Short mmCIF file of C-alpha atoms in Angstrom, two decimals:
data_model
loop_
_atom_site.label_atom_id
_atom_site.label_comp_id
_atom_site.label_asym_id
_atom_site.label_seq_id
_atom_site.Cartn_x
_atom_site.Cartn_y
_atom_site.Cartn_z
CA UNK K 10 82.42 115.35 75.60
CA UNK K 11 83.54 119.19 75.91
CA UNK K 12 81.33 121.67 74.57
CA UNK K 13 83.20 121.72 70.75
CA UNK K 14 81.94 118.15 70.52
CA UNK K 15 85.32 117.47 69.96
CA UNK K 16 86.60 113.74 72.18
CA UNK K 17 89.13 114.07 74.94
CA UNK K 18 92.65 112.19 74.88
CA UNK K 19 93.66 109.99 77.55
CA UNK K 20 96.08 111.66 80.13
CA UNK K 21 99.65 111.47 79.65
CA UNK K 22 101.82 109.63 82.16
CA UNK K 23 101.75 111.05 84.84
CA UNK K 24 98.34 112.32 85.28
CA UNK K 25 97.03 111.80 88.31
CA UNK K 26 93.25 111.54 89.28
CA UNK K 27 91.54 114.73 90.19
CA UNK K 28 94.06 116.70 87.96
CA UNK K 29 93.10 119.08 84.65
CA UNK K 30 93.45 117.46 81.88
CA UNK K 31 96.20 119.06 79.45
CA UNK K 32 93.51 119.19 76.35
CA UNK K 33 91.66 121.45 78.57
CA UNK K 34 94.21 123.92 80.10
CA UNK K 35 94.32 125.38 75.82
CA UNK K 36 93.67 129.29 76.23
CA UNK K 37 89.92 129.91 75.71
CA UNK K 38 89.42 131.90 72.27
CA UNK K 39 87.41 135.10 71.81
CA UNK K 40 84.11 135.80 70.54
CA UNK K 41 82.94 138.76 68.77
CA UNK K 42 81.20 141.20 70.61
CA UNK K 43 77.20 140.26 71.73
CA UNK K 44 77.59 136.19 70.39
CA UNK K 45 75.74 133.82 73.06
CA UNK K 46 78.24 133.81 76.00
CA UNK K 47 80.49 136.66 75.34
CA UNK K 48 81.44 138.64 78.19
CA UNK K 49 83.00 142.05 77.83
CA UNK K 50 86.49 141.73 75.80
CA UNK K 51 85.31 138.55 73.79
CA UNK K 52 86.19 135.90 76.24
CA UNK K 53 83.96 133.17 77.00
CA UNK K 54 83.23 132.54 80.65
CA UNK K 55 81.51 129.54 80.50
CA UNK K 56 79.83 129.99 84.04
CA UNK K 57 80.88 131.40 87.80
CA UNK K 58 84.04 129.27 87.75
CA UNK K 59 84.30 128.95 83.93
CA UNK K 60 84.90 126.16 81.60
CA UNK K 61 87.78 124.66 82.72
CA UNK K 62 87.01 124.21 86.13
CA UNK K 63 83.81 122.47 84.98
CA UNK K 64 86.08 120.16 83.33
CA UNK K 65 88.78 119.90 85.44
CA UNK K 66 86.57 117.60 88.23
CA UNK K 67 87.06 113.58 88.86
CA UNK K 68 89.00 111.01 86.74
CA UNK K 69 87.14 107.59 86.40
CA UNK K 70 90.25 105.12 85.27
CA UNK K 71 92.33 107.56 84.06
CA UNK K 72 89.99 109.86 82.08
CA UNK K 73 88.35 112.85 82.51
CA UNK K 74 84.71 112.49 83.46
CA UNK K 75 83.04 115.42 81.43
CA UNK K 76 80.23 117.84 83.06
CA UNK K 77 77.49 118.02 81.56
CA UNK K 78 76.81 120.43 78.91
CA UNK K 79 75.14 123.67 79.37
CA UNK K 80 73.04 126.08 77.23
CA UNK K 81 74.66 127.71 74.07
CA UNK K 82 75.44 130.60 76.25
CA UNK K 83 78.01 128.80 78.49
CA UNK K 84 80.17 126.62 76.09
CA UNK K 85 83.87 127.64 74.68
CA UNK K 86 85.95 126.12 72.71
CA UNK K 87 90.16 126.21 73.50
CA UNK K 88 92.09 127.74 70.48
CA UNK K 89 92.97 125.99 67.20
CA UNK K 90 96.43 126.90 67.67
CA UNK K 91 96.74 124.90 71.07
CA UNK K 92 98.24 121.82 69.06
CA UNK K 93 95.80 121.65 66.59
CA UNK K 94 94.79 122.34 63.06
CA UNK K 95 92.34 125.51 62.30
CA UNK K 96 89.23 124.59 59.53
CA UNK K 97 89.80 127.94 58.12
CA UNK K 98 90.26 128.26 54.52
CA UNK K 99 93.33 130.11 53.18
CA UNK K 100 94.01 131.06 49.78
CA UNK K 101 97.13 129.56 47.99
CA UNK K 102 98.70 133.19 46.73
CA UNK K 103 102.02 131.49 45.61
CA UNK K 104 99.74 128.52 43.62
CA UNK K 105 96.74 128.32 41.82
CA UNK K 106 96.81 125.05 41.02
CA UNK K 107 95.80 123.46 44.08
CA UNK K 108 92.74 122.29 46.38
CA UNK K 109 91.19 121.39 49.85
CA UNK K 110 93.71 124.65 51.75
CA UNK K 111 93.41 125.28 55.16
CA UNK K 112 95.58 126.75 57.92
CA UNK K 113 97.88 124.38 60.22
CA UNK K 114 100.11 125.93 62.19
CA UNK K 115 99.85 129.34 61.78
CA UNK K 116 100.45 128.64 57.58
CA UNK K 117 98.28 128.02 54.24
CA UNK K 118 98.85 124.56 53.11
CA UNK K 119 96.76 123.02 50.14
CA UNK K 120 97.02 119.71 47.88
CA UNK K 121 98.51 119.99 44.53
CA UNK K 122 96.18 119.06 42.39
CA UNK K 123 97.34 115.92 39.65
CA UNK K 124 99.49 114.81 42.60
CA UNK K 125 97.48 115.70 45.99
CA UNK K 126 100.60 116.25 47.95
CA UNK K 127 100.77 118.74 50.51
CA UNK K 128 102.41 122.31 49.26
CA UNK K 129 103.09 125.07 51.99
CA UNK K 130 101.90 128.08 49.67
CA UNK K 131 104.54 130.51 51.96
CA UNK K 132 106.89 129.51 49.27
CA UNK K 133 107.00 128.43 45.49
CA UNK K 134 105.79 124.84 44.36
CA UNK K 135 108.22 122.48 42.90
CA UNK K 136 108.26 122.53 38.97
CA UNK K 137 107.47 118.77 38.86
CA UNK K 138 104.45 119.38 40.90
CA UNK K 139 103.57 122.61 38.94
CA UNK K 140 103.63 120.39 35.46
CA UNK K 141 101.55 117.57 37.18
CA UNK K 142 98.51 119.83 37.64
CA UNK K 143 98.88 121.79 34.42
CA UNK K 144 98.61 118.20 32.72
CA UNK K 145 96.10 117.14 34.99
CA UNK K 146 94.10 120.45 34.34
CA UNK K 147 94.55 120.23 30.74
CA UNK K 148 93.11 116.34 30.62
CA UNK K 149 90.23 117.27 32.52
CA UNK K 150 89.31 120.06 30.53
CA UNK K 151 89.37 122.38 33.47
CA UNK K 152 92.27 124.40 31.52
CA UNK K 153 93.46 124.69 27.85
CA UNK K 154 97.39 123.29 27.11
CA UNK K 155 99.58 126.35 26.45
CA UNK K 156 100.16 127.01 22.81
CA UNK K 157 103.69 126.14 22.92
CA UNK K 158 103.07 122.71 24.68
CA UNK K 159 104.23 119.69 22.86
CA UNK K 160 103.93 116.29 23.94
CA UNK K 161 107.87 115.56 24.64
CA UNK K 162 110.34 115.94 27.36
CA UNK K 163 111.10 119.19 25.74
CA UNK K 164 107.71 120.45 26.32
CA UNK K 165 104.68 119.95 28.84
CA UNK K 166 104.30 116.56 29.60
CA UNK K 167 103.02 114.16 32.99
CA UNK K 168 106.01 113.56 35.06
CA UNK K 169 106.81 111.57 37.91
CA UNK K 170 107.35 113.28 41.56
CA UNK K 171 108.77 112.39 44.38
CA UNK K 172 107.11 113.53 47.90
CA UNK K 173 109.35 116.07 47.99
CA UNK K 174 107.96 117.57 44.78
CA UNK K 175 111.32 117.05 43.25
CA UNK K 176 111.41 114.99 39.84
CA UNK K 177 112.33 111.53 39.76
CA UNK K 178 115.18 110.28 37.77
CA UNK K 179 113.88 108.49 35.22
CA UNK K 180 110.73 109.32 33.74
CA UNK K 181 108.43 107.50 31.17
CA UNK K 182 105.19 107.80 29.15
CA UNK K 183 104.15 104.13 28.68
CA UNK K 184 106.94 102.09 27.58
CA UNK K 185 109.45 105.12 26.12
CA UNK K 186 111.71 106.47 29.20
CA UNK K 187 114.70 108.58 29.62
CA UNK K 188 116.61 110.34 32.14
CA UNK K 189 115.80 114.28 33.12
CA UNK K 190 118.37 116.67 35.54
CA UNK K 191 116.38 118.42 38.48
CA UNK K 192 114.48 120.84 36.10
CA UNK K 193 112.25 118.16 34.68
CA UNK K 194 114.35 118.49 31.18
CA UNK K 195 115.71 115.24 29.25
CA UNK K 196 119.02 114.74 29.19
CA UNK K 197 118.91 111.50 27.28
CA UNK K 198 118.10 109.81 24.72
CA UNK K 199 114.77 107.75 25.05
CA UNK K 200 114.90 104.13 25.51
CA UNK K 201 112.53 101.33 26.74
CA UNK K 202 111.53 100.73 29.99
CA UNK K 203 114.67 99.10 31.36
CA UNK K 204 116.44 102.10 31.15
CA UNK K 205 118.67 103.00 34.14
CA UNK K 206 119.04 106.49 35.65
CA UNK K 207 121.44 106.43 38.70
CA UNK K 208 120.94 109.79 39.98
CA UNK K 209 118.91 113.09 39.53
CA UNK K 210 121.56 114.76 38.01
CA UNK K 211 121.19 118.57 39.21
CA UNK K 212 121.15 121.62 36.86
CA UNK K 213 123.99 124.52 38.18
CA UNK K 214 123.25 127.18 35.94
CA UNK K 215 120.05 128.75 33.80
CA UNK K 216 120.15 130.81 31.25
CA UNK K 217 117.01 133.05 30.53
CA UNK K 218 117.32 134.98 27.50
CA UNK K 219 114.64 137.31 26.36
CA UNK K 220 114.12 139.86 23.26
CA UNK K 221 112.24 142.82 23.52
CA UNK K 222 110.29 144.58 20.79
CA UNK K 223 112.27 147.22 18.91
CA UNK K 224 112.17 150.52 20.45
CA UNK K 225 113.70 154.29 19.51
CA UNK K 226 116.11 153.80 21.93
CA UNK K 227 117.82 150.83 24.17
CA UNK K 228 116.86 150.57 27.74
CA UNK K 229 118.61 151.34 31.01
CA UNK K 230 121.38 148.83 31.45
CA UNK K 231 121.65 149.71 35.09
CA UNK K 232 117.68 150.16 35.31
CA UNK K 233 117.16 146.44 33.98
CA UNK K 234 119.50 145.25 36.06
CA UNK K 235 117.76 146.41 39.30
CA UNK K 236 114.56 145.63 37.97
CA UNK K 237 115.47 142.00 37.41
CA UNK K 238 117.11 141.33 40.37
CA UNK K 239 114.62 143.11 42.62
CA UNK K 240 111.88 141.05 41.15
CA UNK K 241 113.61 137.64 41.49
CA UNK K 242 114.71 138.33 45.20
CA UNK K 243 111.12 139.74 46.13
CA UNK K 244 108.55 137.93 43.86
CA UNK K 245 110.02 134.71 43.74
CA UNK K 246 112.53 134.62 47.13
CA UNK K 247 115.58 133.70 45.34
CA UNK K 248 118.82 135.39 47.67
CA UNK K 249 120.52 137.30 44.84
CA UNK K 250 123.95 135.80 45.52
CA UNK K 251 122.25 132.94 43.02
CA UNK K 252 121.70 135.65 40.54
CA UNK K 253 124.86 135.65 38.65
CA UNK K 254 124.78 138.14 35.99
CA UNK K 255 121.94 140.49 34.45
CA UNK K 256 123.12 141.21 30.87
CA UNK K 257 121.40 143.88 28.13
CA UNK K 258 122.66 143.74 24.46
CA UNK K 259 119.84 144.93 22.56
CA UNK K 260 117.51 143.83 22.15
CA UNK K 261 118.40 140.90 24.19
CA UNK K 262 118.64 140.37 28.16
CA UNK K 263 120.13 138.01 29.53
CA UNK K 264 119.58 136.90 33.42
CA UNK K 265 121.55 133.93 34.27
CA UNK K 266 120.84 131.92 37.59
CA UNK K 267 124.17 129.49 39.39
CA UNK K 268 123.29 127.24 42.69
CA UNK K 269 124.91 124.11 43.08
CA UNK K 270 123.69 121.58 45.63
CA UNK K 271 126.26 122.51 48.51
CA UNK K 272 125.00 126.02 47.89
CA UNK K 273 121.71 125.66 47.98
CA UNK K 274 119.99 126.16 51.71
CA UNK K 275 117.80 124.25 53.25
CA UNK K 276 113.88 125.15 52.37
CA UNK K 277 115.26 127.43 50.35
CA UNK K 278 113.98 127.83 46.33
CA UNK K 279 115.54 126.19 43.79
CA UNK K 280 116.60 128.42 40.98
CA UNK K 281 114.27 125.29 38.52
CA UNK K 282 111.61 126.83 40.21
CA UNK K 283 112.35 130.16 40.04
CA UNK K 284 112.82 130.00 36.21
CA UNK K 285 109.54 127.85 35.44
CA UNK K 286 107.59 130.53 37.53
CA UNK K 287 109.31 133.45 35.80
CA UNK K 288 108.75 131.98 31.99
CA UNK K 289 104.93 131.54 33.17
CA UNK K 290 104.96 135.21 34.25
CA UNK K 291 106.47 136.54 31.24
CA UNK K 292 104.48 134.81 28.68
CA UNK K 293 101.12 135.60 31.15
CA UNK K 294 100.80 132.91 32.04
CA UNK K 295 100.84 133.44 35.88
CA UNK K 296 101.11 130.48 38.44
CA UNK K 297 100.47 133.23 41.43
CA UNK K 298 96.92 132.98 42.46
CA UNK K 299 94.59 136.09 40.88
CA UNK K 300 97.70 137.76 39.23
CA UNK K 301 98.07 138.79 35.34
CA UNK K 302 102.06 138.26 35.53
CA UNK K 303 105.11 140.19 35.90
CA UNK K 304 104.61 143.47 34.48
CA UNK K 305 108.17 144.30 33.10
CA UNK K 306 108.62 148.21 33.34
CA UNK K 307 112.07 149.94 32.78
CA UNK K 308 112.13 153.58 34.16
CA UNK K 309 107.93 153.62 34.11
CA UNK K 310 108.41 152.62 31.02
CA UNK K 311 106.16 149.08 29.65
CA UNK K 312 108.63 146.91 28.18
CA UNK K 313 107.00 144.70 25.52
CA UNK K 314 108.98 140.84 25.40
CA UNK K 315 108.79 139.25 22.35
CA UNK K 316 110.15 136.25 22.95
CA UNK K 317 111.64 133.81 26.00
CA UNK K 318 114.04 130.98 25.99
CA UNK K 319 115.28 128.84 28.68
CA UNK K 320 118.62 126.95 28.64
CA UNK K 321 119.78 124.45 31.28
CA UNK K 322 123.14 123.64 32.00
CA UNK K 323 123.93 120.47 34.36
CA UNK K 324 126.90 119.29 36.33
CA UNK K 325 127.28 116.59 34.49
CA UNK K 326 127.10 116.65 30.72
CA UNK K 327 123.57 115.00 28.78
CA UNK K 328 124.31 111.80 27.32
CA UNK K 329 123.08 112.56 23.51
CA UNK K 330 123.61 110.45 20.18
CA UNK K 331 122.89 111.27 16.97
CA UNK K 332 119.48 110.27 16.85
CA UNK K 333 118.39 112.98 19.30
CA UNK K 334 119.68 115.70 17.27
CA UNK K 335 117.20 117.93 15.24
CA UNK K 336 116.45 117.47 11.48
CA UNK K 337 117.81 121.08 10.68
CA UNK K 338 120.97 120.41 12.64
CA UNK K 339 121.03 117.02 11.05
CA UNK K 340 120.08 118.55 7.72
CA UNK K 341 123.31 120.92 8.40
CA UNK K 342 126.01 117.84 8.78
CA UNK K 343 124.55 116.11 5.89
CA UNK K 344 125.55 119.18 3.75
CA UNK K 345 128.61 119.55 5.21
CA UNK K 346 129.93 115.79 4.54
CA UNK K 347 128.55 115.90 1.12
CA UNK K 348 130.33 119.10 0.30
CA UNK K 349 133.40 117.50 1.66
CA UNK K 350 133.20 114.37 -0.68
CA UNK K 351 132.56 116.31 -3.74
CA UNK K 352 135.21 118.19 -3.33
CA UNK K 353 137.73 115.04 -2.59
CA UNK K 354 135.90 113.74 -5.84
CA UNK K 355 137.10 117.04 -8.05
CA UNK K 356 140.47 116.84 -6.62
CA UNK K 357 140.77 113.18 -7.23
CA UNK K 358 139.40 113.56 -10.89
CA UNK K 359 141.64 116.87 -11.83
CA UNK K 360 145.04 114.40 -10.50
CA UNK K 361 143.68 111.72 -12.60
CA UNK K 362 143.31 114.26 -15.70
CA UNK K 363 146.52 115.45 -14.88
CA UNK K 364 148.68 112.11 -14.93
CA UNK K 365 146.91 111.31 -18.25
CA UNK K 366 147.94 114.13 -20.09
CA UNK K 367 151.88 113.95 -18.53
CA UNK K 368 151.95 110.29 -19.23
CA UNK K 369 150.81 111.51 -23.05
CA UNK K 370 153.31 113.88 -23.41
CA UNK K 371 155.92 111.81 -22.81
CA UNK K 372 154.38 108.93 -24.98
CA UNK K 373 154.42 111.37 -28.13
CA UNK K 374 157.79 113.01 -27.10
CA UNK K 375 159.27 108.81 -26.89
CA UNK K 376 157.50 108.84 -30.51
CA UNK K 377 159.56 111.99 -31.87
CA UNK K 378 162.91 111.02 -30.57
CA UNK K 379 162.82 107.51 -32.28
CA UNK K 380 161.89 108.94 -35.46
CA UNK K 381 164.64 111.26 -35.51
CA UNK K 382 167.07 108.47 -34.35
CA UNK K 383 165.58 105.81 -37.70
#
């Protein structure tokens, strides 16, 4: 065994006997200063003719026939980057919602927690896998469900992921299912479980529209606009050719987001993310690790938001009936059609009222002229 305890691979092809075996030839890593075996610089010399060339003595049968080990002052162990994964722990800045990091080559990767699949916290975490642990936290009692939460497809609820982190197609909670686009939103009515959704239909363009509180004056329109798009290009690494438009009427702003799928790069953010980690941000709600949100200042100036909607539009129009509309819109239509009957009902009446009396007129005017004729 070599000194990390760690067992030695058999030799590729080609190795012949008496030859260094290619786990060993890994640059030895330092040491701080006065640790057992440290020579001066850090390096570990393992002996007169060092570690490797302890190791690098006769193959029995094709493997390397280990020396034997020597005291704590003598042993190295060949870098974690040689082709293998460091233990270290690393902390998830882009994700707090995850477990078990560590560093594999060279990067911070963790497990999403709800889902446990493998996130690379350089970049932002898929929505769908972002929702999984928020439910997951909030049914373990580890974290409270946001006040605005509701149990629909229109709110916070457990979805389905793909390995990818992207959301599947068709989603369900028991036997109710319906289709979503690539935000995670429902673009269908619900139906029972044999349901078919084709494809993840993808959404092209997001609409974020916020309202601040009322001020003396209106803001900057030029100063919102760089403070917008310099957040979304550096804070969440979205390239700011997807940033279509930053628009102030007061006291709305309006930031709207366009990628469609040929546009979108490879490992590159999608702008579902980007808007599910701004709203967070904005209502302080922070996915970031250790981080209160994006502090929105005009001109060192604190704007206060009031209030943050998020529209989605897809490529391909949501398939809707009237049963998925809302009661007030409902309530709306209802009035309408029953102001349009009662008035066909007046006008129908006042004709009615109005042949009477004309066919009266005449009757009595018949009346008269044979009178005056007898």
């Amino acid at each position: 065994m070599p000194p990390n305890g760690a067992a030695i691979p058999p030799p590729s092809p080609g190795v012949r006997r008496g030859q260094e075996h290619p786990a060993l030839t890994a640059p030895l890593c330092p040491r701080p200063e006065g640790s057992p075996g440290a020579r001066e610089g850090g390096w570990v010399a393992g002996g007169k003719r060092g570690v490797r060339a302890r190791h690098a003595r006769a193959v029995r049968g094709g493997f390397v026939r280990p020396a034997r080990r020597r005291s704590a002052g003598g042993g190295a162990l060949p870098c974690p980057a040689h082709g293998r994964a460091s233990l270290a722990a690393c902390v998830c800045e882009k994700n707090k919602r995850v477990t078990n990091c560590r560093v594999e080559e060279g990067r911070c990767r963790c497990d999403a927690i709800g889902s446990g699949v493998t996130v690379d916290c350089s970049t932002l975490t898929s929505k769908c896998l972002l929702m999984k642990a928020e439910v997951t936290g909030s049914k373990s009692g580890r974290r409270e469900k946001p006040k605005d939460a509701i149990e629909d497809t229109d709110g916070l609820y457990d979805p389905e992921c793909e390995n990818s982190g992207a959301f599947k197609a068709k989603q369900c909670n028991g036997t109710t299912c319906w289709c979503v686009n690539t935000a995670g939103v429902r673009r269908t009515d619900k139906h029972d479980a044999d349901l078919k959704c084709n494809r993840l239909v993808r959404t092209t363009w997001i609409i974020i529209e916020m309202k601040h509180a009322e001020r003396n004056a209106p803001l900057n329109a030029e100063s919102l606009k760089k403070f917008f798009t310099d957040a979304i290009t550096s804070r969440y690494q979205l390239d700011d050719r997807y940033i279509s438009s930053v628009l102030y009427e007061n006291p709305y702003i309006t930031i709207d987001l366009k990628q469609n799928s040929s546009d979108k790069s490879f490992g590159g953010v999608d702008i579902a993310d980007v808007a599910y980690y701004f709203e967070k941000d904005v209502k302080g709600q922070s996915i970031f690790h250790n981080n209160p949100g994006l502090n929105v200042s005009i001109d060192n100036e604190e704007v206060k938001l009031e209030r943050t909607v998020v529209y989605y539009v897809d490529e391909i129009a949501p398939e809707f009936s009237m049963k998925s509309l809302t009661p007030g819109l409902i309530a709306v239509i209802v009035v309408v059609v029953i102001a349009i009957v009662a008035a066909i009902v007046v006008l129908v009446l006042t004709r009615r009222r109005k042949g009477k009396y004309v066919k009266a007129e005449v009757k009595e005017m018949n009346e008269m002229h044979r009178g005056l004729n007898a």
